[in-house]
CSV table of C-alpha atoms in Angstrom, one decimal:
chain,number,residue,atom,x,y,z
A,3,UNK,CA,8.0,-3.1,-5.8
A,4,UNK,CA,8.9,-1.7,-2.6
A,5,UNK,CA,12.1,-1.4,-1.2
A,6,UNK,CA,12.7,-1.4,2.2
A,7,UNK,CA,15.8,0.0,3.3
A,8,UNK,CA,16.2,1.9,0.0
A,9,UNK,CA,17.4,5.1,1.3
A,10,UNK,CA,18.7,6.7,-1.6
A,11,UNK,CA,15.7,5.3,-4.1
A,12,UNK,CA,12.8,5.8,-2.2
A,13,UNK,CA,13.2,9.0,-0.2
A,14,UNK,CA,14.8,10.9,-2.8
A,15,UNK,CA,17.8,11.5,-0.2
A,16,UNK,CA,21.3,9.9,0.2
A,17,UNK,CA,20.9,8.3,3.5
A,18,UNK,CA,17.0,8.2,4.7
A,19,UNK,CA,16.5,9.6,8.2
A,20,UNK,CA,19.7,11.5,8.7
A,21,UNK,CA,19.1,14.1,6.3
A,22,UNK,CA,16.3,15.1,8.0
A,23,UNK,CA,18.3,15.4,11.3
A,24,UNK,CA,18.7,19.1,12.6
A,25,UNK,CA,19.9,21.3,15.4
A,26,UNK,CA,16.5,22.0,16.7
A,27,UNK,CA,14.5,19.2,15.3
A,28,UNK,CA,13.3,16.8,18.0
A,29,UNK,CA,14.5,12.8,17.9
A,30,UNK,CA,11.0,11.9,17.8
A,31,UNK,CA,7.8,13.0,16.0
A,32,UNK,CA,4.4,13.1,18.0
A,33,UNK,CA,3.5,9.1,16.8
A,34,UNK,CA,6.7,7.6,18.8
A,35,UNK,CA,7.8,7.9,22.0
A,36,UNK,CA,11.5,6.5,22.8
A,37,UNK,CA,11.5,3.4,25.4
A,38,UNK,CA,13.8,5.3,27.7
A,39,UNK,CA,10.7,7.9,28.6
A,40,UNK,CA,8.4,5.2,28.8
A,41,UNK,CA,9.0,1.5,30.5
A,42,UNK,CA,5.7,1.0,32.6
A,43,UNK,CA,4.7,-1.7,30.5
A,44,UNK,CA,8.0,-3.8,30.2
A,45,UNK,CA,8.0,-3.3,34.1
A,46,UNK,CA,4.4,-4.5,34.7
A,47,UNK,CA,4.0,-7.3,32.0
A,48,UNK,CA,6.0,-10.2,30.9
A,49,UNK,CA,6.9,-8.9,27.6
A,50,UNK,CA,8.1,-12.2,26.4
A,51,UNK,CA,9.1,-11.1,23.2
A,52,UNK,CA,10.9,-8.3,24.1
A,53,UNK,CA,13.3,-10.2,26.4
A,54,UNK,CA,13.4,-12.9,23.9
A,55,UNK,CA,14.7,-10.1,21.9
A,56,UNK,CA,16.5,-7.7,23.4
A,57,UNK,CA,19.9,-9.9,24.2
A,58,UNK,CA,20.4,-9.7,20.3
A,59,UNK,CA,19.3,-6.1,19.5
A,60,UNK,CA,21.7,-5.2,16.7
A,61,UNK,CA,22.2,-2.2,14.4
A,62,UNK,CA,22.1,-3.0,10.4
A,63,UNK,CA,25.5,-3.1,9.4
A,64,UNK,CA,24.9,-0.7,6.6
A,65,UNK,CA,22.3,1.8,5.3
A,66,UNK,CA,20.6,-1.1,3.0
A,67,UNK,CA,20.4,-3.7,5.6
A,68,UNK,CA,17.2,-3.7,7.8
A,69,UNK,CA,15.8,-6.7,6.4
A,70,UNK,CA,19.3,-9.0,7.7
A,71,UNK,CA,19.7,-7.4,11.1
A,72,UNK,CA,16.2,-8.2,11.8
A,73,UNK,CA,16.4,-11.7,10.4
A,74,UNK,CA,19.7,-12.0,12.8
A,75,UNK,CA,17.6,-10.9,15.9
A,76,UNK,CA,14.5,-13.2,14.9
A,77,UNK,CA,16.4,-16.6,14.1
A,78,UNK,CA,18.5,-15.4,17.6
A,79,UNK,CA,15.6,-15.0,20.0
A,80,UNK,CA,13.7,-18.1,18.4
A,81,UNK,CA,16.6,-20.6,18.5
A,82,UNK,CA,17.6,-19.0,22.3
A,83,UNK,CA,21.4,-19.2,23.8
A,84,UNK,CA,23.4,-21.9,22.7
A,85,UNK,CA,24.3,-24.5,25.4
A,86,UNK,CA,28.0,-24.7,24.4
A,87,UNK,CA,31.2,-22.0,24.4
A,88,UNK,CA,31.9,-23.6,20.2
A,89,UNK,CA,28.5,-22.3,19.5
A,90,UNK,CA,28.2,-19.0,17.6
A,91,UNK,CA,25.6,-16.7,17.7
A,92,UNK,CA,23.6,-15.5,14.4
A,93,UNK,CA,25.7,-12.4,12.8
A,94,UNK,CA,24.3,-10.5,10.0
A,95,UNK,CA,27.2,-12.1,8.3
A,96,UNK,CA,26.3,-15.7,8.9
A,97,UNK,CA,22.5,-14.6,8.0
A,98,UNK,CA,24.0,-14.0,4.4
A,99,UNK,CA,26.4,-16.6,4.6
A,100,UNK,CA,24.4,-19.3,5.3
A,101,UNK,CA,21.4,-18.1,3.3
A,102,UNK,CA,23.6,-17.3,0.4
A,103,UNK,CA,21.6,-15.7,-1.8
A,104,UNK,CA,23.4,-13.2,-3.8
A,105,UNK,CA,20.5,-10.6,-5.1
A,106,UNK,CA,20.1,-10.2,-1.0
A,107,UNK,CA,23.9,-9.5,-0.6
A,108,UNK,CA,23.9,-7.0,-3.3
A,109,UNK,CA,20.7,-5.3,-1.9
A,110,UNK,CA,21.8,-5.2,1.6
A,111,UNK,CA,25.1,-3.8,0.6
A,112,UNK,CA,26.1,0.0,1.3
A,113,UNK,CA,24.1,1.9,-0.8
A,114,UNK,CA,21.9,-1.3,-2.3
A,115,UNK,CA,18.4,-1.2,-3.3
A,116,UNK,CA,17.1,-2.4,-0.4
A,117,UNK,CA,14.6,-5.7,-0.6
A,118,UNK,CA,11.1,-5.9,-1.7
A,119,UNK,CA,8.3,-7.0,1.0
A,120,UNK,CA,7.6,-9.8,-1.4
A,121,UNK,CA,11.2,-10.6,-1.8
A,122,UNK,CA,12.0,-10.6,1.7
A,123,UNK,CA,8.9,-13.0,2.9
A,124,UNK,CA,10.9,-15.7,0.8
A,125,UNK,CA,14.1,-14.6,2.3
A,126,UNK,CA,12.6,-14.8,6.0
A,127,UNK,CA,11.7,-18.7,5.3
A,128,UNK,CA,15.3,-19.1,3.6
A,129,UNK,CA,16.8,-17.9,6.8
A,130,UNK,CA,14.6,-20.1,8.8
A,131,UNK,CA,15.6,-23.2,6.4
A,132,UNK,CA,18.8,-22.5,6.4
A,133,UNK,CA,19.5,-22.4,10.2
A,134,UNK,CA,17.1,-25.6,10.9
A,135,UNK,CA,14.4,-24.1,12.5
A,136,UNK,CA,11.0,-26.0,12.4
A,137,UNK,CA,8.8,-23.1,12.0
A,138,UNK,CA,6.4,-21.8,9.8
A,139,UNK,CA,6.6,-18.0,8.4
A,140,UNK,CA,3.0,-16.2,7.6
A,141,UNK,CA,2.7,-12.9,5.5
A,142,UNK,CA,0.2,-10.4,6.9
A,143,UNK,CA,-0.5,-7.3,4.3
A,144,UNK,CA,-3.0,-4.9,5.0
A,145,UNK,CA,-4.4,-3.7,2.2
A,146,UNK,CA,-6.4,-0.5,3.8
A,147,UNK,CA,-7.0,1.5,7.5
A,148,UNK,CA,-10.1,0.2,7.9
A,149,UNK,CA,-11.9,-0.6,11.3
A,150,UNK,CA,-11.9,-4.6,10.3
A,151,UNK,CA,-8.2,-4.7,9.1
A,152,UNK,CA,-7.0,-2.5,12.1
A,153,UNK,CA,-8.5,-5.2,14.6
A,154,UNK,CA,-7.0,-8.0,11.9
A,155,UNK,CA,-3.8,-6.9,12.9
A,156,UNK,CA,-4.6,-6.2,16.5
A,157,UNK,CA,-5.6,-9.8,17.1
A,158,UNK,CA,-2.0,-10.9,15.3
A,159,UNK,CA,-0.1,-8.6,17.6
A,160,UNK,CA,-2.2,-10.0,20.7
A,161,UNK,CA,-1.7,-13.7,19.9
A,162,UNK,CA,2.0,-13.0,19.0
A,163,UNK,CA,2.5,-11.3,22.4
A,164,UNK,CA,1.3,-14.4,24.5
A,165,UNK,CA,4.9,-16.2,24.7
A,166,UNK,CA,8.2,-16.0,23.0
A,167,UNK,CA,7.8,-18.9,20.6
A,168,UNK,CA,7.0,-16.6,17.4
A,169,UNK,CA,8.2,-13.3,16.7
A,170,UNK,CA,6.9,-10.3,14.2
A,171,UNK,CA,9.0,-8.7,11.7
A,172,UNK,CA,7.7,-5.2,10.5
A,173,UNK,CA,7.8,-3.7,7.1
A,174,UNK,CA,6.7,-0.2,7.4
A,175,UNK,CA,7.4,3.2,6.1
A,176,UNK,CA,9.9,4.7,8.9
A,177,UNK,CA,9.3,8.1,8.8
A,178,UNK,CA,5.3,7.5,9.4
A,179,UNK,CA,6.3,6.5,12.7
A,180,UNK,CA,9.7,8.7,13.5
A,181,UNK,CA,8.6,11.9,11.6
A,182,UNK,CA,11.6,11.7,9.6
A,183,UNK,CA,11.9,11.0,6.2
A,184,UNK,CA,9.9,9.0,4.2
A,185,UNK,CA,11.4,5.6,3.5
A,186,UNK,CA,10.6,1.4,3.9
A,187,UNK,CA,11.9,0.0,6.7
A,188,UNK,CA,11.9,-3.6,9.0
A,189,UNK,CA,12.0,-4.3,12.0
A,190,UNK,CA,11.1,-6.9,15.0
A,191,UNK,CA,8.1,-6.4,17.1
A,192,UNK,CA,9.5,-5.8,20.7
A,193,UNK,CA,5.9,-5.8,22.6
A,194,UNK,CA,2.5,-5.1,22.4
A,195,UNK,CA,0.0,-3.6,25.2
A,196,UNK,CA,-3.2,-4.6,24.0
A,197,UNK,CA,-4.6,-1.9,27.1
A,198,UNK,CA,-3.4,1.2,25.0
A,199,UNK,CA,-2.8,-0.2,21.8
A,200,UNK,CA,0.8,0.2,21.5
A,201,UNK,CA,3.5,-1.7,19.2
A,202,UNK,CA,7.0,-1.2,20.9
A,203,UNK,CA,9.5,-1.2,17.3
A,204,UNK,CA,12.8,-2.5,18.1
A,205,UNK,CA,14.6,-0.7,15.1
A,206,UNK,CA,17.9,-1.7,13.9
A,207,UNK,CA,18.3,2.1,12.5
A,208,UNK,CA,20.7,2.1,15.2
A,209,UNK,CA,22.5,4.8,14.5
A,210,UNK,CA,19.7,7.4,14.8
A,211,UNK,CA,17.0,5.5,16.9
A,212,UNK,CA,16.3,3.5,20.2
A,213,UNK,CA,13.2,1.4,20.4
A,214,UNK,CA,10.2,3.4,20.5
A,215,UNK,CA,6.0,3.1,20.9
A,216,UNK,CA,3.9,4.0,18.5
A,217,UNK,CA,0.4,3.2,18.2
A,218,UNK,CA,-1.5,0.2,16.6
A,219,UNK,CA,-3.4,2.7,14.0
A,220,UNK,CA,-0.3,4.4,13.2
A,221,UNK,CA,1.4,1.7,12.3
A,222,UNK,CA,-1.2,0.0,10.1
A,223,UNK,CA,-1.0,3.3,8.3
A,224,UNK,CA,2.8,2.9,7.9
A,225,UNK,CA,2.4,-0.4,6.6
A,226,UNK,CA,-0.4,0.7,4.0
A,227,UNK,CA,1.4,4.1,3.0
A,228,UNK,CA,1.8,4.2,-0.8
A,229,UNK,CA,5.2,4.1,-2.4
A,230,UNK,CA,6.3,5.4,-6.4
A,231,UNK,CA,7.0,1.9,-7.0
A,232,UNK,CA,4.2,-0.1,-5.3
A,233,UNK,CA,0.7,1.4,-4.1
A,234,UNK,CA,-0.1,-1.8,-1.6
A,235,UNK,CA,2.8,-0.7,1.0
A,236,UNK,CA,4.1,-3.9,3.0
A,237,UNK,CA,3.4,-5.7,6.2
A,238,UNK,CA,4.2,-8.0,8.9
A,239,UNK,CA,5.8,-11.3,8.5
A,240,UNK,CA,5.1,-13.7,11.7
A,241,UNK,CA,7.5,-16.5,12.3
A,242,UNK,CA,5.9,-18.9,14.4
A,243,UNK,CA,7.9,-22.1,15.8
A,244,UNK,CA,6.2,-25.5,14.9
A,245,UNK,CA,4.0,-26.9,17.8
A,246,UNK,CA,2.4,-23.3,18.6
A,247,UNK,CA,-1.4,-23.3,17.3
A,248,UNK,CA,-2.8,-19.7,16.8
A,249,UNK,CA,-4.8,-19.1,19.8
């Protein structure tokens, strides 16, 4: 299966992108280009999500733990600011607290294994049962880079970019889109212009990233790359709050 997050398992590395950080080596490959060069579109559009978002962006809290600060940001953004000063926000903590589900502690430890995209589907509606959200979570795994799957997924990120009442998680090989080193990854959708068919990735790599854009095609072919372990890649999973109705 895959593991996203893996760094040491899947890249062959101790600790994923860092070790292939260098002196001259630029931040950013030529498939992602960081949000502080380019804002036009948060400036022109609504960008729901991505202000829906962006109030909880979070880094993982440890090299294994992509899958929980994303599920922090998502059940965040959905369930919106609190009302009262005794209400907490959603910690990566209280994500594995309150799920409590003890094969996602150990893989989201310091140097864990990292979650499957299978295993973290059921740990996305978990999270979403746990904090009381009436929502319904759908699985979206591409199985190819075809012309038909590429608009599949280009009619998802459309609909999801409509309003703020779903959000899109993304599993996806990291380095596909960064040009660093191979290795599974997740993290929310911040935005999608549908004009030039770019995803904005908020990643919670926070220690080496900001959000970037990278384009539609690119990252279906993240999301279909092989792995040792798993030859069908990973996905998107799209949380979707009851009452919404695919448009």
């Amino acid at each position: 299966m895959l593991a996203l997050c893996a760094f040491g398992l899947l890249t062959g590395g101790a600790v994923g992108a860092q070790d292939a950080q260098s002196e001259t080596k630029p931040k950013f490959g030529p498939d992602a280009v960081p949000m502080t060069g380019d804002r036009d579109y948060l400036r022109r559009a609504e960008a729901p999500d991505f202000w829906a978002l962006m109030p909880y962006y979070t880094a993982q809290q440890t090299g294994s733990a992509c899958s929980v600060a994303s599920v922090a940001m998502m059940i965040n953004a959905l369930r919106g600011l609190p009302p009262l000063s005794s209400n907490r926000l959603i910690t990566q903590t209280r994500v594995l607290n309150e799920v409590d589900d003890d094969g996602w502690k150990a893989a989201s430890a310091e140097n864990g294994d990292g979650v499957s995209f299978g295993d973290f589907a059921g740990l996305v509606r978990k999270s979403v049962d746990a904090f009381g959200l009436e929502a319904t979570v759908e699985v979206f795994r591409p199985k190819d880079t075809s012309p038909e799957t590429l608009e599949a997924l280009r009619r998802i990120l459309d609909e999801n970019e409509r309003d703020a009442s779903d959000i899109i998680l993304l599993a996806y090989d990291q380095g596909t889109l960064t040009g660093d080193a191979t290795v599974g990854h997740i993290a929310p959708l911040g935005a999608y212009d549908a004009e030039t068919h770019r995803v904005l990735v908020m990643d919670v790599d926070r220690l080496w990233y900001v959000p970037y854009w990278s384009s539609d095609e690119k990252l279906l072919e993240a999301m279909v790359k092989p792995d040792r372990t798993d030859p069908t890649g990973s996905g998107l999973i799209h949380v979707r709050l009851k009452g919404r109705t695919a448009g």
